[in-house]
mmCIF file of C-alpha atoms in Angstrom:
data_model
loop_
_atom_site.group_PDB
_atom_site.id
_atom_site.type_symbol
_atom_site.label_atom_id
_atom_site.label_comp_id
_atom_site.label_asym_id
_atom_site.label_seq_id
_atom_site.Cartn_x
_atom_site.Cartn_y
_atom_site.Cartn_z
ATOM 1 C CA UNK A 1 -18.592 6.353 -14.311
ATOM 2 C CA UNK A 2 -18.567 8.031 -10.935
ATOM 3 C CA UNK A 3 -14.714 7.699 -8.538
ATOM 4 C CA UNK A 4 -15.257 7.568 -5.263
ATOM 5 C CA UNK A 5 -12.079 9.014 -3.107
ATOM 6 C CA UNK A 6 -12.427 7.426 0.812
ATOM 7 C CA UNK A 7 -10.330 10.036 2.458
ATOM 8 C CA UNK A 8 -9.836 8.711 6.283
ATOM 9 C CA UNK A 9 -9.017 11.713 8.150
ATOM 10 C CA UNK A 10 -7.977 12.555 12.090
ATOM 11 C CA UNK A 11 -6.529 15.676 12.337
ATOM 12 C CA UNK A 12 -6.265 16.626 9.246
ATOM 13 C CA UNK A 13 -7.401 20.411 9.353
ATOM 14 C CA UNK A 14 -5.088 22.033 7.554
ATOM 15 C CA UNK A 15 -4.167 19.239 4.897
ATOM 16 C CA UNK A 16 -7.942 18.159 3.971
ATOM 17 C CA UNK A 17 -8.503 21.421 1.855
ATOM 18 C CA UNK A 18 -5.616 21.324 0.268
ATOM 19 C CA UNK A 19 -6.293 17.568 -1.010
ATOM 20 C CA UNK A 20 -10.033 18.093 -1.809
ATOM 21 C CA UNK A 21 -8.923 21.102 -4.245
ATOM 22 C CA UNK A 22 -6.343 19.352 -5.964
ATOM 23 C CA UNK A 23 -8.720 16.199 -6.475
ATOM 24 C CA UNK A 24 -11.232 18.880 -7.643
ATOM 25 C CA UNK A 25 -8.641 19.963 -9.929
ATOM 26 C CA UNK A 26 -7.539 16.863 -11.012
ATOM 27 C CA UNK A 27 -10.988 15.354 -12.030
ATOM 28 C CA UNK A 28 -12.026 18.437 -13.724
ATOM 29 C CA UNK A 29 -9.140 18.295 -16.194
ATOM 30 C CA UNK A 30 -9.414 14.521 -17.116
ATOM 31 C CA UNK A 31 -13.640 15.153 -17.237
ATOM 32 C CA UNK A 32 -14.081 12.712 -14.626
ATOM 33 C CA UNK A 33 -17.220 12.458 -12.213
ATOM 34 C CA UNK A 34 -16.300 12.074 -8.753
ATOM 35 C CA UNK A 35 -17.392 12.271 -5.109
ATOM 36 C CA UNK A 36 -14.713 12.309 -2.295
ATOM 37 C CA UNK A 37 -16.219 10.510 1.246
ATOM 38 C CA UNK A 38 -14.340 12.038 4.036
ATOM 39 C CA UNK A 39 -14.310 9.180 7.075
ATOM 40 C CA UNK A 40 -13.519 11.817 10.145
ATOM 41 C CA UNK A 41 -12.550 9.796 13.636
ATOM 42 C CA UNK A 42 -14.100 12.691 15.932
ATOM 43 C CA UNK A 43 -10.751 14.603 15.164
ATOM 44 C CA UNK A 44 -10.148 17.394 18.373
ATOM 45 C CA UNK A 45 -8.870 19.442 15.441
ATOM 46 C CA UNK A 46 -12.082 20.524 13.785
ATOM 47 C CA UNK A 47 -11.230 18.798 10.603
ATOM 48 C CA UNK A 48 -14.871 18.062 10.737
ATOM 49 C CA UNK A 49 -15.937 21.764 10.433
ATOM 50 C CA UNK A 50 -13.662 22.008 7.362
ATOM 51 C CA UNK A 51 -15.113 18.882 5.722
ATOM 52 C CA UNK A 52 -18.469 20.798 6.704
ATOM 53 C CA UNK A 53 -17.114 23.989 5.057
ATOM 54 C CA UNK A 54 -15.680 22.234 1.837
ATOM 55 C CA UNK A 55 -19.317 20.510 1.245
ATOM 56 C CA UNK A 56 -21.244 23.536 1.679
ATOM 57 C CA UNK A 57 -18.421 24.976 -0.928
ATOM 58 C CA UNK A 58 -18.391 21.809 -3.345
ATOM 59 C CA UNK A 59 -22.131 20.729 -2.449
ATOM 60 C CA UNK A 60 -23.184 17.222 -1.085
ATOM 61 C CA UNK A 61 -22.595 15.655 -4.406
ATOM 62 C CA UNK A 62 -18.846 16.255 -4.525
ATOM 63 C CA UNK A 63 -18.248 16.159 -0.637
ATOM 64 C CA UNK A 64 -19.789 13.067 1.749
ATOM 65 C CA UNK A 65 -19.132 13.201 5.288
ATOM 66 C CA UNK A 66 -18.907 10.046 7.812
ATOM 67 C CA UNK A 67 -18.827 11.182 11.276
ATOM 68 C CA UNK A 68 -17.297 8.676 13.624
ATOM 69 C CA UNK A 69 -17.801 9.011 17.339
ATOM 70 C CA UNK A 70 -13.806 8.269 17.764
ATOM 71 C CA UNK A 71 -10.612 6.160 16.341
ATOM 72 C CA UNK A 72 -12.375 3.336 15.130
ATOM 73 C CA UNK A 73 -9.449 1.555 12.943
ATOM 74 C CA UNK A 74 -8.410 1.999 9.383
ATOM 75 C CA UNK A 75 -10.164 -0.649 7.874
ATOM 76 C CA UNK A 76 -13.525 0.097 9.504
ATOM 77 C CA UNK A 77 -13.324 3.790 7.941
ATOM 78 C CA UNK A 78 -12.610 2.232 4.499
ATOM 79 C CA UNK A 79 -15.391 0.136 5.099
ATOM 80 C CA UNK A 80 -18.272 2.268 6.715
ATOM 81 C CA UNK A 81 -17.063 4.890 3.744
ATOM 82 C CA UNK A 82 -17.559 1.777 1.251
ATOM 83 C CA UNK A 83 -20.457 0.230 1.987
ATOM 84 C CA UNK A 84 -22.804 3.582 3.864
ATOM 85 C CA UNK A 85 -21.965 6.376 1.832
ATOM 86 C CA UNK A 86 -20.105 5.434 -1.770
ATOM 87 C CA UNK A 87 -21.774 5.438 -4.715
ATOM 88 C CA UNK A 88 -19.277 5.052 -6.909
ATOM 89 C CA UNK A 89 -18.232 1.980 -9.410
ATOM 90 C CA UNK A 90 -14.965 2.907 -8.775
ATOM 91 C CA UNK A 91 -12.708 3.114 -5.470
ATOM 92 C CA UNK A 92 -9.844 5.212 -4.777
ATOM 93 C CA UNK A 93 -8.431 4.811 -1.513
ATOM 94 C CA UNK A 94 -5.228 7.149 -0.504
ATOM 95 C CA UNK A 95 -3.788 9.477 2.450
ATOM 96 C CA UNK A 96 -5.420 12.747 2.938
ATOM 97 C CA UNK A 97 -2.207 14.213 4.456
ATOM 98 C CA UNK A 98 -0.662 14.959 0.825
ATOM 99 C CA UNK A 99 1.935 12.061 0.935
ATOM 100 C CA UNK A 100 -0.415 11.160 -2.056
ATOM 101 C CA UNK A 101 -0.209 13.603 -5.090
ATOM 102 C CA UNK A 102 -3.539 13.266 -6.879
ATOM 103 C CA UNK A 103 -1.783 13.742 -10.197
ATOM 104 C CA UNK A 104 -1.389 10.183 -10.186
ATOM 105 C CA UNK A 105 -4.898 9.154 -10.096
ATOM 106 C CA UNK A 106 -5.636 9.870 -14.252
ATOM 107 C CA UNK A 107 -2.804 7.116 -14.864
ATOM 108 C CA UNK A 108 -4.140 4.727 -12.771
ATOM 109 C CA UNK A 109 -8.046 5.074 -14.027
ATOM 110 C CA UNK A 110 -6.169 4.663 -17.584
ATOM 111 C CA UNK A 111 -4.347 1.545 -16.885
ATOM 112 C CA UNK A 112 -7.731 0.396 -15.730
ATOM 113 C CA UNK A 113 -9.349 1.313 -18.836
ATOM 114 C CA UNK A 114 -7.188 0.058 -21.387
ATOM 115 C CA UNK A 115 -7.415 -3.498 -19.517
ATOM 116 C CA UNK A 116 -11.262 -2.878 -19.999
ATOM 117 C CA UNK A 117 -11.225 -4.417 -23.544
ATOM 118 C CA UNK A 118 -9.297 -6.935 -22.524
ATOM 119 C CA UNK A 119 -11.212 -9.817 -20.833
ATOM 120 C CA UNK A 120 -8.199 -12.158 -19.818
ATOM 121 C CA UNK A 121 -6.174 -9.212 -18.405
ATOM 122 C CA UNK A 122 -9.293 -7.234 -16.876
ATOM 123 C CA UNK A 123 -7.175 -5.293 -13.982
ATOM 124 C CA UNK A 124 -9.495 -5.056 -11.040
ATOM 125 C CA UNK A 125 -6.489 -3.148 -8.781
ATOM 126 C CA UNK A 126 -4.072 -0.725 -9.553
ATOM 127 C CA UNK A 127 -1.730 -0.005 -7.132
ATOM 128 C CA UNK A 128 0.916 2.552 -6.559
ATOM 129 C CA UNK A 129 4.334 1.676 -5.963
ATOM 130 C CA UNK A 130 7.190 2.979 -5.022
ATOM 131 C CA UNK A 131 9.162 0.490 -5.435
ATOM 132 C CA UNK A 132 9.036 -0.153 -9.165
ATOM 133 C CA UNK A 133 12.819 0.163 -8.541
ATOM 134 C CA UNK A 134 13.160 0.302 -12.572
ATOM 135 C CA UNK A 135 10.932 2.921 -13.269
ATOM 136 C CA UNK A 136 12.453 6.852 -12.753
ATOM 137 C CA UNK A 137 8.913 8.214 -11.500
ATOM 138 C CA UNK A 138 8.302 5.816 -8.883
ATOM 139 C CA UNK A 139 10.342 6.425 -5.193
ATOM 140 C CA UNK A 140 10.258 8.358 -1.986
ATOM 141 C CA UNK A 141 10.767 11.751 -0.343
ATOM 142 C CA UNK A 142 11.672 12.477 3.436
ATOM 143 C CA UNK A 143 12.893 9.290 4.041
ATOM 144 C CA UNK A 144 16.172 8.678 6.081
ATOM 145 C CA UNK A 145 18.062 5.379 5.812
ATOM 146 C CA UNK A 146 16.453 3.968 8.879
ATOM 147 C CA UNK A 147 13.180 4.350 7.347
ATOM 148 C CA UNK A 148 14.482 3.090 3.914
ATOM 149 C CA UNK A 149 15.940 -0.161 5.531
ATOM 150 C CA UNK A 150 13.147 -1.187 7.434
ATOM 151 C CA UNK A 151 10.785 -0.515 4.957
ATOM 152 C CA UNK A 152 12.660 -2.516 2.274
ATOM 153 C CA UNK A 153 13.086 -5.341 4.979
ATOM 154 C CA UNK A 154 9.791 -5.646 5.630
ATOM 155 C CA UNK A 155 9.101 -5.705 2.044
ATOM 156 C CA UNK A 156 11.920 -8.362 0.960
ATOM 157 C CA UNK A 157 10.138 -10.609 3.884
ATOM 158 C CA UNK A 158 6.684 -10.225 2.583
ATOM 159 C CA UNK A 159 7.645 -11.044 -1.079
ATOM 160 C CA UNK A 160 10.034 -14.287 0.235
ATOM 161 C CA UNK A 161 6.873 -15.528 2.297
ATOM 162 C CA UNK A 162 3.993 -14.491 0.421
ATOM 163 C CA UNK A 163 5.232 -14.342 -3.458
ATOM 164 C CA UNK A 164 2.574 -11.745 -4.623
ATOM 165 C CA UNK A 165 3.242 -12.248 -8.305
ATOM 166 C CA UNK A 166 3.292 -8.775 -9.970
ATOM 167 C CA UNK A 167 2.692 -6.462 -6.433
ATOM 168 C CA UNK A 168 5.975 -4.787 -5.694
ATOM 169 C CA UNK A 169 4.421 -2.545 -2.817
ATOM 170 C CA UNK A 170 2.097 -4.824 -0.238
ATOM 171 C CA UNK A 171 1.728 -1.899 2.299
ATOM 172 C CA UNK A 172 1.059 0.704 0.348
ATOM 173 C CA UNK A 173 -1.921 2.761 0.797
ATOM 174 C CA UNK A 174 -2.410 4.543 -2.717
ATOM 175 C CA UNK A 175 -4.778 2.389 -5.058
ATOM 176 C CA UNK A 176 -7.827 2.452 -7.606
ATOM 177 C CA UNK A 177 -10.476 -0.507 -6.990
ATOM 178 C CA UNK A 178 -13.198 -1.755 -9.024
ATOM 179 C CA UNK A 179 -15.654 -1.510 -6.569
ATOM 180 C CA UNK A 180 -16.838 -5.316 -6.910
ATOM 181 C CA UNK A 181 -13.199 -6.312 -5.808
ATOM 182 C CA UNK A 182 -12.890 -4.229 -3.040
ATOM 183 C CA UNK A 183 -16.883 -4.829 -1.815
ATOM 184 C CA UNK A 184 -15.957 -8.895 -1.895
ATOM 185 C CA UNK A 185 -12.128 -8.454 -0.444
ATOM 186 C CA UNK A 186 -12.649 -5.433 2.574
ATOM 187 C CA UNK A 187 -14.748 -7.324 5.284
ATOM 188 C CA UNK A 188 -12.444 -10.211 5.057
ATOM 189 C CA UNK A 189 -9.256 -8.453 5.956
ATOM 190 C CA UNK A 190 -8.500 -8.681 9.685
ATOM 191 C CA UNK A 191 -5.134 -7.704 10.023
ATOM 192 C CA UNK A 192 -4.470 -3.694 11.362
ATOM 193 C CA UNK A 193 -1.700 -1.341 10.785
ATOM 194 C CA UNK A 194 0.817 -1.922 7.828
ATOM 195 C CA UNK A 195 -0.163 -5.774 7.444
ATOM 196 C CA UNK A 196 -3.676 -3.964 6.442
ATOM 197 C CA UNK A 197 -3.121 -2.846 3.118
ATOM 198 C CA UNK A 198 -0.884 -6.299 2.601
ATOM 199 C CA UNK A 199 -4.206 -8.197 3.291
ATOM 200 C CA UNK A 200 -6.104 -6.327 0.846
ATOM 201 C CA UNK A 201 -3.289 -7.256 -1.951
ATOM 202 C CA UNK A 202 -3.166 -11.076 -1.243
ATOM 203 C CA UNK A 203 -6.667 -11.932 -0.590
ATOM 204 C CA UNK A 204 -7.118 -10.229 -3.890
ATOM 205 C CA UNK A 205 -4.508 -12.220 -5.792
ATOM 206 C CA UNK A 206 -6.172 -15.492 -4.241
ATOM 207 C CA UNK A 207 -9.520 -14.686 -4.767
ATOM 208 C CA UNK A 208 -8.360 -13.977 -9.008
ATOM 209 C CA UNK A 209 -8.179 -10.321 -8.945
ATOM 210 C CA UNK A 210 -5.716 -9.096 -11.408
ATOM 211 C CA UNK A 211 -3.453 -6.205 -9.867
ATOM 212 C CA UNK A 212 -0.975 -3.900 -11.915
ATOM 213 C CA UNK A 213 1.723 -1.386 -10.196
ATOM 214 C CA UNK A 214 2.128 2.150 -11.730
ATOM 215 C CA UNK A 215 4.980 4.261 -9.873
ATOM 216 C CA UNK A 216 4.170 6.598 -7.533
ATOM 217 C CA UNK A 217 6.520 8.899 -5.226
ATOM 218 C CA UNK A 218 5.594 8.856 -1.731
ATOM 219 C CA UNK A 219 6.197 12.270 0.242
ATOM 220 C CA UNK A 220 6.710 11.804 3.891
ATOM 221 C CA UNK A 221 6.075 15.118 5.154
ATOM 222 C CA UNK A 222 6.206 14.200 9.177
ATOM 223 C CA UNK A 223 9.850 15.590 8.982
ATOM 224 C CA UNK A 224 11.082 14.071 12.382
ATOM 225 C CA UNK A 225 8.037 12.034 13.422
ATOM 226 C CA UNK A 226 8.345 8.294 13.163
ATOM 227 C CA UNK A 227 5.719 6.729 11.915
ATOM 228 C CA UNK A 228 7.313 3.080 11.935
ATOM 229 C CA UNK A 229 8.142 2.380 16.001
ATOM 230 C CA UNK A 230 8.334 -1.509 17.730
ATOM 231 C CA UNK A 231 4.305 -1.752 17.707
ATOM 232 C CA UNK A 232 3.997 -0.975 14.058
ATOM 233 C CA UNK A 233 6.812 -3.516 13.528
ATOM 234 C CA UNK A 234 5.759 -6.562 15.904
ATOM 235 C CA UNK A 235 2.063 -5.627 14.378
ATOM 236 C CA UNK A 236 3.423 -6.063 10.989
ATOM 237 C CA UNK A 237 5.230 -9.233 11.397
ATOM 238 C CA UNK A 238 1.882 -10.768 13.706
ATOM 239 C CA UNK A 239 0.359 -9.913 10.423
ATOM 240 C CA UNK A 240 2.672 -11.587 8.147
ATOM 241 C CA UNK A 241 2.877 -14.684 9.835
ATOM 242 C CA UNK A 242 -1.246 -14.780 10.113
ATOM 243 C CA UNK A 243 -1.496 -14.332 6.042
ATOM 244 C CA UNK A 244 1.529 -17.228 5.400
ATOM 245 C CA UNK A 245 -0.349 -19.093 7.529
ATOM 246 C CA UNK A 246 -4.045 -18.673 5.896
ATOM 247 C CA UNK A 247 -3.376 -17.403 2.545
ATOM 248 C CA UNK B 1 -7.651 -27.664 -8.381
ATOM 249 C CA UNK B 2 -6.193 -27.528 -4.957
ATOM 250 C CA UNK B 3 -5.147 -24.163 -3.769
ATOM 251 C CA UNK B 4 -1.879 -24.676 -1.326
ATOM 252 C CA UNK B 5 -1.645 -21.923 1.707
ATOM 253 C CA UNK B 6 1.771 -20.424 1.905
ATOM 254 C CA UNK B 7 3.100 -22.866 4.979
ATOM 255 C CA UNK B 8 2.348 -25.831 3.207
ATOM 256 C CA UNK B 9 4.489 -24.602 0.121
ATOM 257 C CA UNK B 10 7.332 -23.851 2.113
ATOM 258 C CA UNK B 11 6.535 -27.504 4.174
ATOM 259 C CA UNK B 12 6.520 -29.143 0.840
ATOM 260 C CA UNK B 13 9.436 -27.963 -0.617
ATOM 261 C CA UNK B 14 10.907 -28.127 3.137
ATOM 262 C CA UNK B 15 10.441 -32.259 2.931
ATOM 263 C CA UNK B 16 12.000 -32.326 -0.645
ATOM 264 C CA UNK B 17 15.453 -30.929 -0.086
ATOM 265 C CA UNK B 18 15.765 -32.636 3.845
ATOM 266 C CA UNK B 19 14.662 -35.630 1.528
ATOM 267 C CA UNK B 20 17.606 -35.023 -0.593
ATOM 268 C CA UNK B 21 19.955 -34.162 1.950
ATOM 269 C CA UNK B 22 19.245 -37.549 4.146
ATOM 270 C CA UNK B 23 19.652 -39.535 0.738
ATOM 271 C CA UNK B 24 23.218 -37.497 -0.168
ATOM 272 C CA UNK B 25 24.263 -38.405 3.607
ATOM 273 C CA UNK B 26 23.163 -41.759 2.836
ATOM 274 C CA UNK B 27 25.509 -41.960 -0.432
ATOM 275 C CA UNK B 28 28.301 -40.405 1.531
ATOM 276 C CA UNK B 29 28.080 -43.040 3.983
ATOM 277 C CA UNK B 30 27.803 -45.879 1.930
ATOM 278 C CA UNK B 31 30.544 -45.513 -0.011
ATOM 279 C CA UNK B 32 32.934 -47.989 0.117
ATOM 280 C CA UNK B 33 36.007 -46.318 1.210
ATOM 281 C CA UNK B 34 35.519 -43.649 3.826
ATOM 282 C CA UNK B 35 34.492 -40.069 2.376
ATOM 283 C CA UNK B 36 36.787 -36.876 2.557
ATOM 284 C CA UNK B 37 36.714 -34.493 5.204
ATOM 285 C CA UNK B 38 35.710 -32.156 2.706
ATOM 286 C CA UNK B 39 32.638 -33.669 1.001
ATOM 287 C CA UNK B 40 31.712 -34.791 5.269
ATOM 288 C CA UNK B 41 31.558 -31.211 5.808
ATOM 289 C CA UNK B 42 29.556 -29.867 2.526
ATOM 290 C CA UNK B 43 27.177 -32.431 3.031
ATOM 291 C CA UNK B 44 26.475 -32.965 6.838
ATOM 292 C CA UNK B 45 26.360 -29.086 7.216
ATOM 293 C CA UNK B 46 24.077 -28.630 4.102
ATOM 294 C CA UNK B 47 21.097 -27.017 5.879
ATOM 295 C CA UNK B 48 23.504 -24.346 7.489
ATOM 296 C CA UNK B 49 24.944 -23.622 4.144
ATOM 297 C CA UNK B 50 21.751 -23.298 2.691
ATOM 298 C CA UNK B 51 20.108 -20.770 5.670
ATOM 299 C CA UNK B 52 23.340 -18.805 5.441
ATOM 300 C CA UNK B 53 23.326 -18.370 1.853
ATOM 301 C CA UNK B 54 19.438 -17.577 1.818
ATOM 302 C CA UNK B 55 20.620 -14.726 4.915
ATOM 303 C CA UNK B 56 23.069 -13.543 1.936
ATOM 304 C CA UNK B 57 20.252 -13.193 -0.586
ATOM 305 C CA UNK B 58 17.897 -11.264 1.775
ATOM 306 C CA UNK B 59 20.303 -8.781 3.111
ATOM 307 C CA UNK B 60 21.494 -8.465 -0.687
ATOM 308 C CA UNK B 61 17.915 -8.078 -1.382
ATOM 309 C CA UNK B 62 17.604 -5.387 0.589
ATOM 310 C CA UNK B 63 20.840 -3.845 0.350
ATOM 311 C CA UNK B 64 20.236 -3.820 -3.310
ATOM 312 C CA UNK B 65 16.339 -2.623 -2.692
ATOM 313 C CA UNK B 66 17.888 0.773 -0.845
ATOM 314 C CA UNK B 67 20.442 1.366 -3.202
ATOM 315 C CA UNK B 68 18.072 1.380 -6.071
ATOM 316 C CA UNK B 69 15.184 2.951 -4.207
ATOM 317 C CA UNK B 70 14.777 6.416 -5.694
ATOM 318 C CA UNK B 71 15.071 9.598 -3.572
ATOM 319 C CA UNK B 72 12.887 12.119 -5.403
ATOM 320 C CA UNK B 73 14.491 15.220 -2.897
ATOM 321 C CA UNK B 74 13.131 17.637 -5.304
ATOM 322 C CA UNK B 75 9.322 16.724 -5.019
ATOM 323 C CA UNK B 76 9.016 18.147 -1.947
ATOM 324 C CA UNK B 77 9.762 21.545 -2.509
ATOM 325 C CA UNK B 78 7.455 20.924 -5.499
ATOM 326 C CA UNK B 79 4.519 19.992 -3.387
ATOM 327 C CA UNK B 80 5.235 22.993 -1.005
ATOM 328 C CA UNK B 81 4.946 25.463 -3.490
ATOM 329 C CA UNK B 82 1.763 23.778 -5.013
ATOM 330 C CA UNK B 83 0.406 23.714 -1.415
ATOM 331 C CA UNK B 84 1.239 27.441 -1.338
ATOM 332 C CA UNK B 85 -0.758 28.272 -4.276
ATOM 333 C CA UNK B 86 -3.742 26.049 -3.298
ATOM 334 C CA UNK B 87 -3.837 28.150 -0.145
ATOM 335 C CA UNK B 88 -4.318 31.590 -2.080
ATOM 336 C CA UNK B 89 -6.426 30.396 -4.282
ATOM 337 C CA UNK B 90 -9.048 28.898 -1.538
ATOM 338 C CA UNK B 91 -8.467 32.110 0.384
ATOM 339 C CA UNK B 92 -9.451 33.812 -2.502
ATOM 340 C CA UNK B 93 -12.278 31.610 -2.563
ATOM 341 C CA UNK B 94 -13.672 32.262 1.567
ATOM 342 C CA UNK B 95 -13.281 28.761 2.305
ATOM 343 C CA UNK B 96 -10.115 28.833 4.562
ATOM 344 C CA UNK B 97 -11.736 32.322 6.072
ATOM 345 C CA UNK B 98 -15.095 30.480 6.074
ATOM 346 C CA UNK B 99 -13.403 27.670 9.156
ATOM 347 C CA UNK B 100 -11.037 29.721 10.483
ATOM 348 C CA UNK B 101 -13.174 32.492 11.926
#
């Protein structure tokens, strides 16, 4: 079984090393075969000559490069790294700017396994929450109460209007596909920013795809940056209202 | 079986209770002797009651939501140091010299 990591990156120089050695790490120890696709946006940064460096390191098996002539969207990186370059039967998409820890990707190819047997609870998605309010390893880091507010907000509203049974974090970006699911589920999503990654969860519930949370602790390290200004939010709720109204 | 989008949930279950309320007006009304000021007021407002007691739940919702949302302060320190470490190690394998020269 060969994992394929989709690592979008723009200007990521000095985080994308860091990531592909701990994903290295992490797949060696658990046995796993893996290649990681890096998606680069024509970053003015040189991450490209890094993801250069790490493939001549790792070799071409380990380390795929997509060069993009500039910020082409999200989505279109997930997809150009799904359907040109990925080999894999399995999909792992996540941050490359370390707000994901790779440790959590053996738990999530277990959960998937032990549903293997299993033909009426198959899971075709596991996603990482952090928001599994119960669970102690699942939760933030770097986020002030601003950021925890709207966050939650926008969370309570999507679960009120949308009801995704089981899916306690729509918009997050840290998840294991079967590569069926996401190859029948990516070119349908049109909505960008946050509302993305909601997209991907609903059409999946709709279509039948059976998605399970495992906690996850999200480390915002843009101390001071905001990620989350009025266009991310207006963007977010345009994409709300589009999937109550078609989903 | 018919697969309902998420508006026409919300419209369905939108005609049932203004449904009920029109028919509990209707009762009020008909009653023989002329209702209470009281009952006038818990039935005629209804809908309000019912949007400001749905505002309750969502800001309780959330309220609760960033209460319980855990703060894991200590990972980051954590990751630092890992990131630290990593560093050494690929200098000690030429492939941060190999980019940065």
């Amino acid at each position: 079984m060969l994992y394929s990591v989709i690592l979008p990156t723009y200007n990521e120089r000095e985080n994308l090393p860091i990531i592909v050695f701990m994903l290295d790490q992490v797949f060696a120890k658990h046995n796993l075969q893996y290649e990681i696709v890096i998606v680069d946006d024509n970053s003015p940064d040189g991450t490209l000559q890094v993801a250069q460096t790490l493939q001549k390191h790792y070799g071409k098996e380990k380390i795929a490069i997509l060069s993009r002539p500039g910020k082409l969207g999200l989505g279109s990186a997930y997809l150009e790294g799904l359907q040109k370059v990925s080999k894999g039967q399995r999909i792992i998409i996540m941050d490359a700017d370390l707000s994901h820890h790779p440790k959590y990707i053996p738990q999530m190819i277990r959960i998937m396994d032990a549903s293997s047997s299993n033909h009426n609870k198959k899971v075709d998605i596991v996603s990482g929450s952090r928001y599994l309010l119960q669970s102690p390893e699942s939760g933030v880091c770097g986020w002030d109460l601003k950021r925890k507010i709207t966050s939650r907000g926008a969370n309570v509203l999507a679960q009120f209007l949308l009801n995704p049974r089981g899916c306690t974090d729509l918009t997050g970006s840290f998840r294991l596909y079967e590569r069926h699911a996401l190859e029948k589920i990516l070119p349908r999503v049109q909505c960008t920013g946050y509302a993305f990654q909601m997209e991907i969860l609903v059409l999946a519930q709709r279509e039948g795809y059976c998605i399970q949370d495992v906690p996850i602790v999200f480390i915002d390290r843009m101390y001071g940056e905001s990620k989350l200004g009025p266009r991310e939010i207006v963007l977010y709720l345009k994409g709300l209202l589009h999937l109550f109204f078609h989903t | 079986m018919v697969v309902l989008l998420r508006w026409q949930i919300f419209s369905i279950y939108g005609v049932a209770l203004l449904s009920i309320w029109l028919a509990a007006r209707q009762a009020l009304l008909s009653q023989s002797d002329p209702p209470q000021f009281a009952a006038r007021i818990a039935v005629d407002l209804a809908p309000l009651w019912g949007v400001v007691l749905l505002g309750i739940y969502g800001i309780g919702s959330v309220a609760y939501g960033v209460i319980a949302l855990r703060d894991h302060k200590e990972v980051s320190g954590v990751l630092e140091q890992e990131v630290a470490e990593v560093k050494k190690e690929l200098q000690r394998l030429g492939i941060l010299d190999a980019y940065q020269k």
